Amino acid sequence: MSMQQLKSEFDLTLNHLYPSTEISNFFYLLTSALFGLTKVDIALNRDFKPSSSQLKSFNEATERLKHFEPIQYIIGTTHFFGYDFKVDHNVLIPRPETEELVEWIIKNHPNNEHLTIVDIGTGSGCIAIALKKHFKSCNVYALDISKKALNIAELNARNNNTHIQFLEIDILNHQKSQAVFSQIAQNKTIDIIVSNPPYVRYQEQKDMQRNVLDHEPALALYVDNHKPLVFYDAICRIARQWLNKNGALYFEINEYLGLETKQLFQQYNFGDVELKKDFFGAHRMICGQKK
Ligand code: GLN
């Protein structure tokens, strides 16, 4: 089978499910991950004979795409902030909006190498690792409720040559959270707490795509319609207690709950509260300072 044939069969199988630019992108990603081919190899239609096991993997991947499984889970990796990250069904696929949150933190803390940073709900570890890459001599703690997510995050830290301390935590369990934070604060005072916690209300599922709904971890995404800020409340409370004076709290937020989140910051007496829009113009981030 020629490369051209492989590509036209792939197009034919998927063209009623995805736009053509996306299908081409999937093709490049799969042929690169499974066959080690480059875009140039494909454009030049270079002679290529996949082995039967390579073809089998390719067909299995195509089948998974038919079920709207994200390509990042199929090939097992993605990029965030210029670094490679392993991902599987236990962690959210890092989003470009979250890169904007990391950029914002970096911009707000120039010449601040020696920070102590805590990332709550680290998932793949993307925020913690990108920050550690930038603030080379900072101490980073990355926390998650999911052991399986922590395993992926640890692997990502190792692959990106970063040293990060990983701890298991259920941030809604006040007593246990106190134990974890007193452990962290024994060694260091905390300068920055950052989190991208679950914030999608179940009522918003009707507007979501199958790739997210059917494949990404519910544990990392959803909150009760009636208590959408439950994680923000718990984390504000922790931050109020454990952040340094003038320490900063950063969140990624639900774009529809910007004002409510801002009010929560004010309730907990944070100062200089700032809501920030993402690239798409949606309120996506907030930060405040412990007074
Ligand atoms: N932004 C993610 C989404 O659109 C949600 C991330 C989260 O809940 N923290 O699916």
GROMACS .gro file of N, CA, C and O and ligand atoms in nm, residues 92 95 97 196-200 208 212 220-221 252 284, ligand 1:
model
   66
   92LEU      N    1  -0.620   1.535   3.238
   92LEU     CA    2  -0.672   1.622   3.132
   92LEU      C    3  -0.561   1.649   3.032
   92LEU      O    4  -0.444   1.654   3.070
   95ARG      N    5  -0.444   2.246   2.812
   95ARG     CA    6  -0.510   2.338   2.719
   95ARG      C    7  -0.424   2.462   2.693
   95ARG      O    8  -0.352   2.505   2.784
   97GLU      N    9  -0.526   2.759   2.702
   97GLU     CA   10  -0.562   2.862   2.802
   97GLU      C   11  -0.473   2.850   2.926
   97GLU      O   12  -0.440   2.949   2.991
  196ASN      N   13  -0.574   2.476   3.868
  196ASN     CA   14  -0.674   2.466   3.762
  196ASN      C   15  -0.767   2.352   3.804
  196ASN      O   16  -0.755   2.240   3.756
  197PRO      N   17  -0.857   2.381   3.898
  197PRO     CA   18  -0.938   2.272   3.956
  197PRO      C   19  -1.057   2.240   3.866
  197PRO      O   20  -1.080   2.310   3.766
  198PRO      N   21  -1.135   2.137   3.898
  198PRO     CA   22  -1.256   2.111   3.821
  198PRO      C   23  -1.349   2.232   3.830
  198PRO      O   24  -1.369   2.286   3.939
  199TYR      N   25  -1.403   2.275   3.716
  199TYR     CA   26  -1.494   2.390   3.720
  199TYR      C   27  -1.609   2.384   3.620
  199TYR      O   28  -1.688   2.478   3.608
  200VAL      N   29  -1.623   2.275   3.548
  200VAL     CA   30  -1.732   2.266   3.450
  200VAL      C   31  -1.857   2.213   3.519
  200VAL      O   32  -1.854   2.104   3.577
  208MET      N   33  -2.074   2.060   2.523
  208MET     CA   34  -1.937   2.008   2.508
  208MET      C   35  -1.925   1.903   2.400
  208MET      O   36  -2.023   1.840   2.361
  212VAL      N   37  -1.415   1.541   2.468
  212VAL     CA   38  -1.397   1.572   2.610
  212VAL      C   39  -1.492   1.486   2.694
  212VAL      O   40  -1.450   1.415   2.786
  220ALA      N   41  -1.147   1.536   3.697
  220ALA     CA   42  -1.070   1.659   3.677
  220ALA      C   43  -1.155   1.773   3.621
  220ALA      O   44  -1.109   1.887   3.614
  221LEU      N   45  -1.278   1.742   3.579
  221LEU     CA   46  -1.355   1.842   3.505
  221LEU      C   47  -1.476   1.899   3.577
  221LEU      O   48  -1.498   2.020   3.575
  252GLU      N   49  -0.708   2.908   3.720
  252GLU     CA   50  -0.784   2.908   3.595
  252GLU      C   51  -0.930   2.896   3.637
  252GLU      O   52  -0.961   2.826   3.734
  284ARG      N   53  -1.082   3.388   3.209
  284ARG     CA   54  -1.027   3.253   3.224
  284ARG      C   55  -0.929   3.240   3.340
  284ARG      O   56  -0.892   3.130   3.380
  292GLN     N1   57  -1.099   2.410   3.028
  292GLN     C1   58  -1.133   2.272   3.044
  292GLN     C2   59  -1.240   2.235   2.942
  292GLN     O1   60  -1.280   2.315   2.866
  292GLN     C3   61  -1.183   2.247   3.185
  292GLN     C4   62  -1.071   2.246   3.281
  292GLN     C5   63  -1.117   2.234   3.422
  292GLN     O2   64  -1.229   2.193   3.457
  292GLN     N2   65  -1.031   2.269   3.506
  292GLN     O3   66  -1.278   2.121   2.929
   0.00000   0.00000   0.00000
